[in-house]
mmCIF file of C-alpha atoms and ligand atoms in Angstrom:
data_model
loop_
_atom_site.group_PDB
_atom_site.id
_atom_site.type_symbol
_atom_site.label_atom_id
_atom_site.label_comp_id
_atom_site.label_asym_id
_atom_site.label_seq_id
_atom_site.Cartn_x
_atom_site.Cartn_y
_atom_site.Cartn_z
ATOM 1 C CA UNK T 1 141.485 195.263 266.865
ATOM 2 C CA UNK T 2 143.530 192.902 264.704
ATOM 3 C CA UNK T 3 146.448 195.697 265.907
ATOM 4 C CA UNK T 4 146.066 195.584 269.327
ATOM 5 C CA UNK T 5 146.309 191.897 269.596
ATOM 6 C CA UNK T 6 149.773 192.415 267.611
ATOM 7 C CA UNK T 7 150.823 195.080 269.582
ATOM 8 C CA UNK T 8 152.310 192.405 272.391
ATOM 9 C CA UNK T 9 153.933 190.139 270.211
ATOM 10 C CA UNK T 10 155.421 193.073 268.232
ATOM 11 C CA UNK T 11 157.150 194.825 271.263
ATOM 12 C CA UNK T 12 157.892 191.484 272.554
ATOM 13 C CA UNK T 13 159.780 190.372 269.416
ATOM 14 C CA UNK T 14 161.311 194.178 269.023
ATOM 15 C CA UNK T 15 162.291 193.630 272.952
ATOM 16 C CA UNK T 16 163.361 190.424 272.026
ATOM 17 C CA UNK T 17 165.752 191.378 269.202
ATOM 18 C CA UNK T 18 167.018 194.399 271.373
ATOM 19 C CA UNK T 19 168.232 192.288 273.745
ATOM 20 C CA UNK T 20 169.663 189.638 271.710
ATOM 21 C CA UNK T 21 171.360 192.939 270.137
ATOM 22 C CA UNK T 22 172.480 194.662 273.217
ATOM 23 C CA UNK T 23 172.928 191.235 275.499
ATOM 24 C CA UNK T 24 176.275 190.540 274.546
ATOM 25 C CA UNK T 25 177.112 193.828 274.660
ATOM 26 C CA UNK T 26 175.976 194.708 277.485
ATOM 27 C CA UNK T 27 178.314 192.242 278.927
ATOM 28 C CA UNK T 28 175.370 189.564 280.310
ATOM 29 C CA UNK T 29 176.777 186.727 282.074
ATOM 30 C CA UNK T 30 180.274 188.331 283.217
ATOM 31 C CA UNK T 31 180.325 188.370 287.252
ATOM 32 C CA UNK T 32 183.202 189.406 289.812
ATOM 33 C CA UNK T 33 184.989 186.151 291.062
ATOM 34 C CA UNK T 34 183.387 183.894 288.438
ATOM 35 C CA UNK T 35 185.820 181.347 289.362
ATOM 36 C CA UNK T 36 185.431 181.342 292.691
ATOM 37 C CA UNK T 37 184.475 177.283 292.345
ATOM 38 C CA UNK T 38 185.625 176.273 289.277
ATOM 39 C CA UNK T 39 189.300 177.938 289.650
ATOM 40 C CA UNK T 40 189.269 179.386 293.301
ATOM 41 C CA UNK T 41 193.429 180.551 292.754
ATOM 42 C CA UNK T 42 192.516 182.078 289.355
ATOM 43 C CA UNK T 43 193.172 185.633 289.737
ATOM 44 C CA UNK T 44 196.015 184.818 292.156
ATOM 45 C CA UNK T 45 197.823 183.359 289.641
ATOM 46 C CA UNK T 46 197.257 185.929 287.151
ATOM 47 C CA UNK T 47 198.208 188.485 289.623
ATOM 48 C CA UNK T 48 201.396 186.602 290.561
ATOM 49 C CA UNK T 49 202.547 185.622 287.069
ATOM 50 C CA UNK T 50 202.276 189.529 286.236
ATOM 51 C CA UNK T 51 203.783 190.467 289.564
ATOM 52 C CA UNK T 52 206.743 188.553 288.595
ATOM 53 C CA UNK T 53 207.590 190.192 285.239
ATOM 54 C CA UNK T 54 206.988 193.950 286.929
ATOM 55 C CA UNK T 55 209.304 193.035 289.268
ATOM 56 C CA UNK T 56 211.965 192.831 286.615
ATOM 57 C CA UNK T 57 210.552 195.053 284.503
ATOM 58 C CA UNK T 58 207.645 197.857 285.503
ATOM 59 C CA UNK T 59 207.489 198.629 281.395
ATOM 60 C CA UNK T 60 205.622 195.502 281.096
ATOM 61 C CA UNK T 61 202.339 196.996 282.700
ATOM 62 C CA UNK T 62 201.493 199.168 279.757
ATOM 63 C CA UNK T 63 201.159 196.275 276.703
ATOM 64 C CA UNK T 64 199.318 194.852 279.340
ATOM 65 C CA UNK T 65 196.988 197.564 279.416
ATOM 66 C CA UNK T 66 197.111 198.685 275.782
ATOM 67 C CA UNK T 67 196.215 194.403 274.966
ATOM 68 C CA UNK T 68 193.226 194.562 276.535
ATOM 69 C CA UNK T 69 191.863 197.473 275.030
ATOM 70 C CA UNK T 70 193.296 195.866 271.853
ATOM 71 C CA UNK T 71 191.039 193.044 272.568
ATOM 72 C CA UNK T 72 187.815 194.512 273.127
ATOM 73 C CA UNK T 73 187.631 197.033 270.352
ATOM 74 C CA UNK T 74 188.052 194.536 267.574
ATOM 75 C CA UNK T 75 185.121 191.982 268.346
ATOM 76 C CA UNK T 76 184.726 192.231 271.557
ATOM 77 C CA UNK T 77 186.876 191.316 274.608
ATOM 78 C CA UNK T 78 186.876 187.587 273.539
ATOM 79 C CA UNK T 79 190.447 187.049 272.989
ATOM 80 C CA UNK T 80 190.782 187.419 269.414
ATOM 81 C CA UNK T 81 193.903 189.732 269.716
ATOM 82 C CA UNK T 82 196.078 186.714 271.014
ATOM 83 C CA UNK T 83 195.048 184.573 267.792
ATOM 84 C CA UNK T 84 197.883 183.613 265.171
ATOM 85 C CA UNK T 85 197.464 183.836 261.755
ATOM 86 C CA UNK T 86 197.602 180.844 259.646
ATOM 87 C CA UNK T 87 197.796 179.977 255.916
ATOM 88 C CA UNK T 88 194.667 181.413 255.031
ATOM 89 C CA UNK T 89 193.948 183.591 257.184
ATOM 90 C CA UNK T 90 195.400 186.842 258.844
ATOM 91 C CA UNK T 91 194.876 187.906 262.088
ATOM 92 C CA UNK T 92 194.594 190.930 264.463
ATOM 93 C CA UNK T 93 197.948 190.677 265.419
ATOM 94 C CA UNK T 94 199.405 191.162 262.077
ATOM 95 C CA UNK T 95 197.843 194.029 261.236
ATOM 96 C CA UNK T 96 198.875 197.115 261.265
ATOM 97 C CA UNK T 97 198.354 199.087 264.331
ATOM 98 C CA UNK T 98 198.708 195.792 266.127
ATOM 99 C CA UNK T 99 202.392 195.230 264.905
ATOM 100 C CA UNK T 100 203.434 197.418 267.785
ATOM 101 C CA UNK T 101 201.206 195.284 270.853
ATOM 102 C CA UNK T 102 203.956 193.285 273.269
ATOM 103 C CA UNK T 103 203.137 191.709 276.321
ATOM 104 C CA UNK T 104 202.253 187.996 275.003
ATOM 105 C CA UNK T 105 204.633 186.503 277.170
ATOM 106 C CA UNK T 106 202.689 187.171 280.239
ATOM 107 C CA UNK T 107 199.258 186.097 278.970
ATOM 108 C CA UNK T 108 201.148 182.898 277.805
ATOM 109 C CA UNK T 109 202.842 182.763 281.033
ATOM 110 C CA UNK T 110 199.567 183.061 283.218
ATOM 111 C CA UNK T 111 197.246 180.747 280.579
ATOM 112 C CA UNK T 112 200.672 178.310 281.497
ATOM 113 C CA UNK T 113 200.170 178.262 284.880
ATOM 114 C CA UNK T 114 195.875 178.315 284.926
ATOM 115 C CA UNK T 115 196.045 175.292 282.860
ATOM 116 C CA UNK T 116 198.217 173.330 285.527
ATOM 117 C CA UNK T 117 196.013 174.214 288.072
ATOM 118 C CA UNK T 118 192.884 174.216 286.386
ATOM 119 C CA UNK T 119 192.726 172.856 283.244
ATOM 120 C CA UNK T 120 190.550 174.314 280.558
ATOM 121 C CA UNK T 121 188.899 176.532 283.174
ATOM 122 C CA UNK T 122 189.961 179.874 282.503
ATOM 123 C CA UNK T 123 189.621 182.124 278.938
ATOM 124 C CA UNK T 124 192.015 183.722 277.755
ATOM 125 C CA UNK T 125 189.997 186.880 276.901
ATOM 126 C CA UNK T 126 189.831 186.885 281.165
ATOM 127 C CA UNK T 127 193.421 186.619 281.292
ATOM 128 C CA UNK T 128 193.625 189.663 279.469
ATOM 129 C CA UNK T 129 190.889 191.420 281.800
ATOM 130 C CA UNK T 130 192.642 190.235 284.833
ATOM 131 C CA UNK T 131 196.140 191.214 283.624
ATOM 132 C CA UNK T 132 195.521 194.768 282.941
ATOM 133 C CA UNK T 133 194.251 195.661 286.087
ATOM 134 C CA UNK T 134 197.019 193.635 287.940
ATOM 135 C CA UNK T 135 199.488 195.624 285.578
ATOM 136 C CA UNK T 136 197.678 199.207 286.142
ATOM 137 C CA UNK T 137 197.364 198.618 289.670
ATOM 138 C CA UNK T 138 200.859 197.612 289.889
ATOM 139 C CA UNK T 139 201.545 200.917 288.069
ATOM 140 C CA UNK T 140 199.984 202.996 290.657
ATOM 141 C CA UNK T 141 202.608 204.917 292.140
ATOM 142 C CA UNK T 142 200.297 206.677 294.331
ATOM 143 C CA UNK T 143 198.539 203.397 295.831
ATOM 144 C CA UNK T 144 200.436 203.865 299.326
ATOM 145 C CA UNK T 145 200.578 207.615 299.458
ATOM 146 C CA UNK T 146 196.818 207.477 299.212
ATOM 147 C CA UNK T 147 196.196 205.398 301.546
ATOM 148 C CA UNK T 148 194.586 202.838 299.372
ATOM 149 C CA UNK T 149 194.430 199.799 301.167
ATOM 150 C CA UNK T 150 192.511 197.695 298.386
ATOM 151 C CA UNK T 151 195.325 195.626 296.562
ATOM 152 C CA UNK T 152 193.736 196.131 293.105
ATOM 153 C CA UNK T 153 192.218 199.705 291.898
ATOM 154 C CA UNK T 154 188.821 197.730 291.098
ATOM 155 C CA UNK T 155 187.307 194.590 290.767
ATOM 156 C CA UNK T 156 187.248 192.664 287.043
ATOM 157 C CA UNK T 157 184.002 190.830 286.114
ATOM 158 C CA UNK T 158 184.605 187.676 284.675
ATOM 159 C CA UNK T 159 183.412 184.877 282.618
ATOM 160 C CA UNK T 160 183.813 185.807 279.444
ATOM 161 C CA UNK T 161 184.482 182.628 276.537
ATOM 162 C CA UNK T 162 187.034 182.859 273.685
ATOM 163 C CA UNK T 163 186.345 183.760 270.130
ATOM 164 C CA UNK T 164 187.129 181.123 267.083
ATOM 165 C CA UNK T 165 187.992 184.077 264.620
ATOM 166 C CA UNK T 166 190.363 186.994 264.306
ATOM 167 C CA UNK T 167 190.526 189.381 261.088
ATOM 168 C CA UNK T 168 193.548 191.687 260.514
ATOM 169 C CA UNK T 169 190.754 194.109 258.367
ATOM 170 C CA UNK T 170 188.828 194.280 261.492
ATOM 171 C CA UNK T 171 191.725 195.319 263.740
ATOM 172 C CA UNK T 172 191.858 198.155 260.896
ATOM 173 C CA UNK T 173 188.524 199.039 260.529
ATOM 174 C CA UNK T 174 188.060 199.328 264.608
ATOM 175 C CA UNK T 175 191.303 200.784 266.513
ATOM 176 C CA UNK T 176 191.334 204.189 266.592
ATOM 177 C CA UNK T 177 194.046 206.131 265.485
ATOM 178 C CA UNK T 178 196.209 208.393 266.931
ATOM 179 C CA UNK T 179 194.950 211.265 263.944
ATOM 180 C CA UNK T 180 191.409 210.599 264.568
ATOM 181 C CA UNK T 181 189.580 213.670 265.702
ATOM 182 C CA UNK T 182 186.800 213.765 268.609
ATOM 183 C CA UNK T 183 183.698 213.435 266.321
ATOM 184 C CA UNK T 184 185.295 209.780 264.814
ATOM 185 C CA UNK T 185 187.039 209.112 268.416
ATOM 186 C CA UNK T 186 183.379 209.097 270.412
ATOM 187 C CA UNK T 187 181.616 207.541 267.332
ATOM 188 C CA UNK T 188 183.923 204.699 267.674
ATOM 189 C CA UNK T 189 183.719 204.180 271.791
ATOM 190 C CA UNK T 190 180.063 204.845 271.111
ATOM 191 C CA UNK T 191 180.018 201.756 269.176
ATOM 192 C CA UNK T 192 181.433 199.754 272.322
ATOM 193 C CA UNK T 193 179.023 200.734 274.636
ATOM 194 C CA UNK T 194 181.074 204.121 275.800
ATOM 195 C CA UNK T 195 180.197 207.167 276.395
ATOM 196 C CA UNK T 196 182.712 211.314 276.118
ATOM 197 C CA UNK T 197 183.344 210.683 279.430
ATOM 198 C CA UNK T 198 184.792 207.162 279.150
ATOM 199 C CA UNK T 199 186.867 208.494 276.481
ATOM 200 C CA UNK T 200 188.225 210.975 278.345
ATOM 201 C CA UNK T 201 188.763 208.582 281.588
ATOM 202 C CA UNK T 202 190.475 205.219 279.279
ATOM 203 C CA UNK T 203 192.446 207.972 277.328
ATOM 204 C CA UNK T 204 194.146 208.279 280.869
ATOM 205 C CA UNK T 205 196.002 205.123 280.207
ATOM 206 C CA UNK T 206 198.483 207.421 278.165
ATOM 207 C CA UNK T 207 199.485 208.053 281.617
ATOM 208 C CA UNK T 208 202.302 204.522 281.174
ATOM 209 C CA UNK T 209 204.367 203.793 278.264
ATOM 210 C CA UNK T 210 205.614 204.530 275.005
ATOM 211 C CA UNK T 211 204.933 205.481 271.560
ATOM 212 C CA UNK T 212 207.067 204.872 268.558
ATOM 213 C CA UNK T 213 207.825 208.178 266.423
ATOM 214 C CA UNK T 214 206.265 206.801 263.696
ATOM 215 C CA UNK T 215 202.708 206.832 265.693
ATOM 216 C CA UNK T 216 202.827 210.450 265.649
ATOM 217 C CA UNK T 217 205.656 211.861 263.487
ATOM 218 C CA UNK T 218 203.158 213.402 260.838
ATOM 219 C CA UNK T 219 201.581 216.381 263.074
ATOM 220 C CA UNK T 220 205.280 217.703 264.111
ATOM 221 C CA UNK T 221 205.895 218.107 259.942
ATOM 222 C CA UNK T 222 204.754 220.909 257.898
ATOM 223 C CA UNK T 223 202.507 219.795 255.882
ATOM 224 C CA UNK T 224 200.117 218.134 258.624
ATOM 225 C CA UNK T 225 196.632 217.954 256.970
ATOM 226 C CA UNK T 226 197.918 219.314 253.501
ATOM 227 C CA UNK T 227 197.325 222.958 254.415
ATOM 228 C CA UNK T 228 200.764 223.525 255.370
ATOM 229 C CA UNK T 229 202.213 224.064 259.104
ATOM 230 C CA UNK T 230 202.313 221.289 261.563
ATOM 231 C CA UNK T 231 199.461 220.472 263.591
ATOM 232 C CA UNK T 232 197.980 223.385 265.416
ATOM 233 C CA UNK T 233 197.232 221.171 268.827
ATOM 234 C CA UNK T 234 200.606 220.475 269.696
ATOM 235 C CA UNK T 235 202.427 223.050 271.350
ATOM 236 C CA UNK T 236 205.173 224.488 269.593
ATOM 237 C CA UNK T 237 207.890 224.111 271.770
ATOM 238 C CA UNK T 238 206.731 220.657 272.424
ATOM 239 C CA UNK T 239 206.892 219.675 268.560
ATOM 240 C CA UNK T 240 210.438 220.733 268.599
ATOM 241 C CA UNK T 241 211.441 218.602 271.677
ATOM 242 C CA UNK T 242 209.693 215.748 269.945
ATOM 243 C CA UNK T 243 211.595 216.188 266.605
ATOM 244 C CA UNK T 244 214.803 216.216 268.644
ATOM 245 C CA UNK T 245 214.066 212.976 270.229
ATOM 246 C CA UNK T 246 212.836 211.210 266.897
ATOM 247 C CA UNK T 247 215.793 209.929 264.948
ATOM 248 C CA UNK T 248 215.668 208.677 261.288
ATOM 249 C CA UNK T 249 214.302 205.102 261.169
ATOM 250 C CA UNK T 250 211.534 203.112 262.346
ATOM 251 C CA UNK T 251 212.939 202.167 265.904
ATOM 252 C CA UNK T 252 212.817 205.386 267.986
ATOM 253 C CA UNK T 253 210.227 205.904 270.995
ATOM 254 C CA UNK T 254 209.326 208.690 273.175
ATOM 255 C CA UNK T 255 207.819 208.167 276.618
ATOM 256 C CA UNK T 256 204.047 208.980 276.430
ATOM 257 C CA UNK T 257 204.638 210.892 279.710
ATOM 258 C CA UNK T 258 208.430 212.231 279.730
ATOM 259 C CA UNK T 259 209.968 211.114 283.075
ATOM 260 C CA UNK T 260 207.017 209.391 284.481
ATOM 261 C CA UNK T 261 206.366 206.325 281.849
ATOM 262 C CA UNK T 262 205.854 203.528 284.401
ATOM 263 C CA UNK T 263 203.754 205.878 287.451
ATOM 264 C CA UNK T 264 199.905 205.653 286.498
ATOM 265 C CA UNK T 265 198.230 208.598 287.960
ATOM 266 C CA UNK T 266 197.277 211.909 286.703
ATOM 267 C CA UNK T 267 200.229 214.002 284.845
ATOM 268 C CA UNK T 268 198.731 213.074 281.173
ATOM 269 C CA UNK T 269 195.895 215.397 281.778
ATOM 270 C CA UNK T 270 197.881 217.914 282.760
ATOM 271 C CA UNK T 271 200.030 217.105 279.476
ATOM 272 C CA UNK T 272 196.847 217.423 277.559
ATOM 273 C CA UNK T 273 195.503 220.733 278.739
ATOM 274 C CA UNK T 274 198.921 222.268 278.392
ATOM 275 C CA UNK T 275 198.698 220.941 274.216
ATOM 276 C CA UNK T 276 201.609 218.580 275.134
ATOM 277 C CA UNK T 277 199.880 215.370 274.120
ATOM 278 C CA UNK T 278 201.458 212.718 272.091
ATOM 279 C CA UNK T 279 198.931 212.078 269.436
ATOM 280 C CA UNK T 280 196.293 214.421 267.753
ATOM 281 C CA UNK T 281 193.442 211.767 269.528
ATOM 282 C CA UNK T 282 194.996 212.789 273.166
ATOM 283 C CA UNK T 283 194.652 216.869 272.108
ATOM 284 C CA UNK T 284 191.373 216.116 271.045
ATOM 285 C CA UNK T 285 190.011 215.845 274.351
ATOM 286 C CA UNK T 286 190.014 219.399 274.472
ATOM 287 C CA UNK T 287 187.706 219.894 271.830
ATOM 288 C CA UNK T 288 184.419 218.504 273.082
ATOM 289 C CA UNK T 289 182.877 220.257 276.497
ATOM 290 C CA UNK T 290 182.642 216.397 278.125
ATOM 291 C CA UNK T 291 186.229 215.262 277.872
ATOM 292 C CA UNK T 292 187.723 218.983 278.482
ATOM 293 C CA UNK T 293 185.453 219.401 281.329
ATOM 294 C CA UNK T 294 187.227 215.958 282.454
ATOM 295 C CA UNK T 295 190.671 216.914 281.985
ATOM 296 C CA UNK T 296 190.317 219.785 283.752
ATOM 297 C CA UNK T 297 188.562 218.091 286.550
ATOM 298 C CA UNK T 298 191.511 215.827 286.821
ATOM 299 C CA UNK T 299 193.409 218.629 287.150
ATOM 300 C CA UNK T 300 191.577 219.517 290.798
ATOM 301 C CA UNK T 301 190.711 216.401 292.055
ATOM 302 C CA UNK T 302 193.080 213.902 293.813
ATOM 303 C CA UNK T 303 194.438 211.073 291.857
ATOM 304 C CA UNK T 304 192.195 208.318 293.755
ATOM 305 C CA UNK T 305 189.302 209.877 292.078
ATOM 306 C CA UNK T 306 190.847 209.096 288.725
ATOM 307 C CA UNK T 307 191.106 205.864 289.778
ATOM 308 C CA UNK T 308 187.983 205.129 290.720
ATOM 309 C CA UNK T 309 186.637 206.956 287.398
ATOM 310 C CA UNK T 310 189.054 204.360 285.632
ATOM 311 C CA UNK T 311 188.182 201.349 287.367
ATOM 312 C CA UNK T 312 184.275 202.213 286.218
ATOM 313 C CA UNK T 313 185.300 202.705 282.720
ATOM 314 C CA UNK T 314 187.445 199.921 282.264
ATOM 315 C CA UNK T 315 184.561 197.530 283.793
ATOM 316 C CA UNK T 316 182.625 198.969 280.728
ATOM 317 C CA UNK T 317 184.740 198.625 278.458
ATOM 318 C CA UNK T 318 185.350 195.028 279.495
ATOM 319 C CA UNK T 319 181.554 194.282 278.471
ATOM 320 C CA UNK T 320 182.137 195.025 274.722
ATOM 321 C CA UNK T 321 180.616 191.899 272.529
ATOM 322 C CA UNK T 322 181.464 189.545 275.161
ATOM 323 C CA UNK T 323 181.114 185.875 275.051
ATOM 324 C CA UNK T 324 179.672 183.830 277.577
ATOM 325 C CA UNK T 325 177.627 180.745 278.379
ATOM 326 C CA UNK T 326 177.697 178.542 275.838
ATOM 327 C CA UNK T 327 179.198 180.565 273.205
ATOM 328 C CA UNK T 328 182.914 180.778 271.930
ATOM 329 C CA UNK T 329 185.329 178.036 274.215
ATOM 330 C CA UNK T 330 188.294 177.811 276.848
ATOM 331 C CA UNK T 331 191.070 177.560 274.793
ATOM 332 C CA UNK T 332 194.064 175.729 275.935
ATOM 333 C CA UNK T 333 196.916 177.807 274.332
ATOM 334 C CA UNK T 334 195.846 181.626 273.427
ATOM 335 C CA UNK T 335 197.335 181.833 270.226
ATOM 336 C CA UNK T 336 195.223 178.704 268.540
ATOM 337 C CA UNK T 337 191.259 178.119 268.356
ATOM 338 C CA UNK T 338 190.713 174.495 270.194
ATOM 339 C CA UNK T 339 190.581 171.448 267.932
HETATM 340 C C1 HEM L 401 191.508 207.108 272.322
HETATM 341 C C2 HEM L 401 192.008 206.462 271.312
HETATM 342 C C3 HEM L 401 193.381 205.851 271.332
HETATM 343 C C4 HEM L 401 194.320 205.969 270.357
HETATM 344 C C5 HEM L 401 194.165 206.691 269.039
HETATM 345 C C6 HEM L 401 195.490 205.259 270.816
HETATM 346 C C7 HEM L 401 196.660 205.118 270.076
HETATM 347 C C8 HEM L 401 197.840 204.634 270.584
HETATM 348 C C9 HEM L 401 199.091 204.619 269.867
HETATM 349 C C10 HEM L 401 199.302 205.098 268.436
HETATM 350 C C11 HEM L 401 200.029 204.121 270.700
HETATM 351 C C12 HEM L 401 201.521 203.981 270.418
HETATM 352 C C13 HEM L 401 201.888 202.740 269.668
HETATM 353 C C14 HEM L 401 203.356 202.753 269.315
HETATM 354 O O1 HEM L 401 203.714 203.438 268.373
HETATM 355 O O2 HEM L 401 204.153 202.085 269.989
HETATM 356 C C15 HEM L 401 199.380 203.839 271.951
HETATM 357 C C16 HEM L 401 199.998 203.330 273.053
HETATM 358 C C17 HEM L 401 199.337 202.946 274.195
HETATM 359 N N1 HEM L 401 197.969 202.947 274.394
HETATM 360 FE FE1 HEM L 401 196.620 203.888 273.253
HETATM 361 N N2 HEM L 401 195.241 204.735 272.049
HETATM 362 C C18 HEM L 401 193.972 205.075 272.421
HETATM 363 C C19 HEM L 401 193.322 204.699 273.571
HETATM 364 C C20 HEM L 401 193.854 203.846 274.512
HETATM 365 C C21 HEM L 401 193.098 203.194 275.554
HETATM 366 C C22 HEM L 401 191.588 203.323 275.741
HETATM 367 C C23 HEM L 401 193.990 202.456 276.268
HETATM 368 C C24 HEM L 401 193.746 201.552 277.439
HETATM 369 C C25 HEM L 401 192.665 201.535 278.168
HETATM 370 C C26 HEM L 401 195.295 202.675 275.686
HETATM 371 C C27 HEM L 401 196.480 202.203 276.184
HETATM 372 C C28 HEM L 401 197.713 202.437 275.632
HETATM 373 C C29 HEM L 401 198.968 202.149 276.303
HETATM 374 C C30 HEM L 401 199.122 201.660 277.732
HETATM 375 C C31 HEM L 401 199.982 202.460 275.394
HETATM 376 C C32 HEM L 401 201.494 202.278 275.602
HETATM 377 C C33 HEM L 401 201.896 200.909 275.129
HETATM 378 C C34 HEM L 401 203.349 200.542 275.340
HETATM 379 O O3 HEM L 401 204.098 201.258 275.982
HETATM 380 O O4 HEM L 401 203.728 199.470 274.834
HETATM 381 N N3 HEM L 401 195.166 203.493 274.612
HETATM 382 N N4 HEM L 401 198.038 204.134 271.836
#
C-alpha cells in the first residue's frame, strides 16, 4: 500500500528529473522569430551583415557554418566558442581543433550592428544560428535553378542566452575528429540529441570549404593505423592527388570538394561513395547501413531534398544544451562574459 501511494511521487520526481535532464536539450524555449518584438530587424541585420562579406568573398560561408557546429558540440549552442581566454583560463578557441575556426569578424560585425539597433537584445549564440544559415543559404548554388523561392533554406529557432564559461579541454573532449570511426562518430552526435541519419545529413556541410593538410595528412602515409599501408578508405588514386597538393609545412589546404568549394549542394556524397572523402570521418559514412543508405539516396534524389533534410538537422542540432529564459545572459561583445 505504502508503494502505491509512492508510486506518483516517484514517477513524478523521475519525470521531473528527465525533463530537467532532457529540457535544455531538447532545446525548450527556442521559437522561430523570437525577436519579432523585442528586435523586429534582427535577422535582417544578420542576414545583411553576412550578405556583405559573401559579396566580397563567398569563402566566408563555410567558418560560418563550421562555427556553429563548433558552438553547439562543446556545451551547447550558447556561444561559448566566441569566448577569449584570459589569465586563468583557456578557452574553446585556443584549443586545438579550434585553432583552425575563422569567421569572427562577421559575428562581431552583426553583434556590432544588433547592439545599435537593439541593445542587449540579441545572443550571440543566435548570431551564430542565424549566420550559418544566411551563409549556407547564400552558398546554395542551386537556389534559382530549383526554383526555390524561399530566401533562406529553413527557418532558425531562436532565443537561446549566452554561456559565462568556455574550456579549451572541453572543445577536446567533444569535437570529433576527422580519424574518428562511425561507432565514436554516432556516439558523439548521439550525445547531442542526433541521430545516423543526422550524421550523415550535417556531414553534408563538407560540401563548402577547406581543410588544411595537416587535418588529414596521416591516412595518405604508410603507416596509417600502425599496420602499415595508408588508409584503406581513401581511394588510391585519390591519396596520390592529395599528396601532390600537400606541400611541406603547416600552411597548405585542399578544397573539401575540388572545384566546387563555395556551391553547397550534393557532389560530397558523391565524393564519399566513390572513397574520395577528405577525412577518415567522411568515408565512414559508408560503413553503417543508415548513413550509406543516405549517401546513396543523395545520390538519386534532387538537391532540394538535401536541403530540406539539412534544414531539419541543423534545427536539431541547434537545440543542443541550449540556454534560455533566465539562464546564461545577452552579452554585449561576444568575446567577453558581461560584467
Ligand atoms: C562528422 C564529424 C566531423 C568532423 C570529424 C569534422 C572535421 C573537420 C575538419 C578536420 C575540418 C578541416 C579543418 C582544417 O584543417 O582547416 C573541417 C572543416 C569544416 N567542417 Fe567539419 N567535421 C565534422 C562535421 C561537420 C559538421 C556537422 C559541420 C557543419 C554542420 C561541419 C562543417 C565544416 C565546414 C563548413 C568546414 C570547412 C571550414 C572552412 O573552410 O574554413 N563539419 N571539419
Amino acid at each position: 500500500m505504502a508503494l502505491i501511494k509512492l508510486l506518483p511521487r516517484c514517477l513524478f520526481q523521475v519525470a521531473f528529473s528527465i525533463s530537467f535532464l532532457l529540457g535544455p536539450t531538447l532545446g525548450g524555449g527556442l521559437k522561430v522569430r523570437f525577436y519579432d518584438k523585442s528586435c523586429p530587424q534582427a535577422e535582417a541585420i544578420v542576414r545583411d551583415t553576412v550578405n556583405s562579406y559573401f559579396s566580397q568573398d563567398p569563402t566566408v560561408s563555410a567558418p560560418l557554418l563550421r562555427l556553429h557546429f563548433h558552438d553547439c558540440f562543446v556545451r551547447g549552442c550558447d556561444g561559448s566558442v566566441l569566448l577569449n581566454s584570459t589569465r586563468t583560463n583557456k578557452a574553446e578557441k585556443d584549443a586545438k581543433p579550434n585553432q583552425t575556426l575563422d569567421g569572427f569578424y562577421v559575428i562581431d560585425a552583426a553583434k556590432a550592428a544588433l547592439e545599435k539597433a537593439c541593445p542587449a537584445t540579441v545572443s550571440c549564440a543566435d548570431i551564430l544560428a542565424l549566420a550559418a544559415r544566411d551563409a549556407v543559404s547564400l552558398a546554395t548554388g542551386f537556389r534559382k535553378k530549383m526554383n526555390l523561392t524561399k530566401e533562406n533554406l529553413y527557418q532558425v529557432e531562436t532565443g537561446r542566452r549566452d554561456g559565462f564559461l568556455s574550456k579549451a579541454t572541453e572543445a577536446e573532449a567533444h569535437l570529433p575528429s576527422s580519424d574518428d570511426n562511425i561507432a565514436i562518430l554516432k556516439a558523439n552526435f548521439a550525445s547531442k540529441g542526433l541521430d545516423s541519419r543526422d550524421l550523415a545529413i550535417l556531414s553534408g556541410a563538407h560540401a563548402i570549404g577547406t581543410s588544411h593538410c595537416f587535418s588529414f595528412e596521416k591516412r595518405l602515409h604508410h603507416h596509417y593505423n600502425g599496420r602499415g599501408g595508408a588508409d584503406p578508405t581513401v581511394h588510391p588514386r585519390y591519396a596520390v592527388e592529395l599528396l601532390e597538393k600537400c606541400r611541406p609545412g603547416n600552411s597548405t589546404v585542399v578544397e573539401m570538394v575540388p572545384g566546387s568549394s563555395t556551391t553547397f549542394d550534393t557532389k560530397y556524397y558523391e565524393l564519399v561513395a566513390r572513397r574520395r572523402g577528405l577525412f577518415h570521418s567522411d568515408a565512414a559514412l559508408m560503413e553503417d547501413e543508415v548513413t550509406r543508405g543516405y549517401v546513396y539516396s543523395s545520390l538519386k534524389l534532387p538537391a532540394s531534398s538535401f536541403f530540406v533534410d539539412f534544414g531539419e538537422s541543423m534545427i536539431k542540432m541547434g537545440k543542443a544544451g541550449v540556454l534560455t529564459g533566465k539562464s546564461g545572459e545577452i552579452r554585449k561583445n561576444c568575446a567577453l562574459v558581461n560584467h
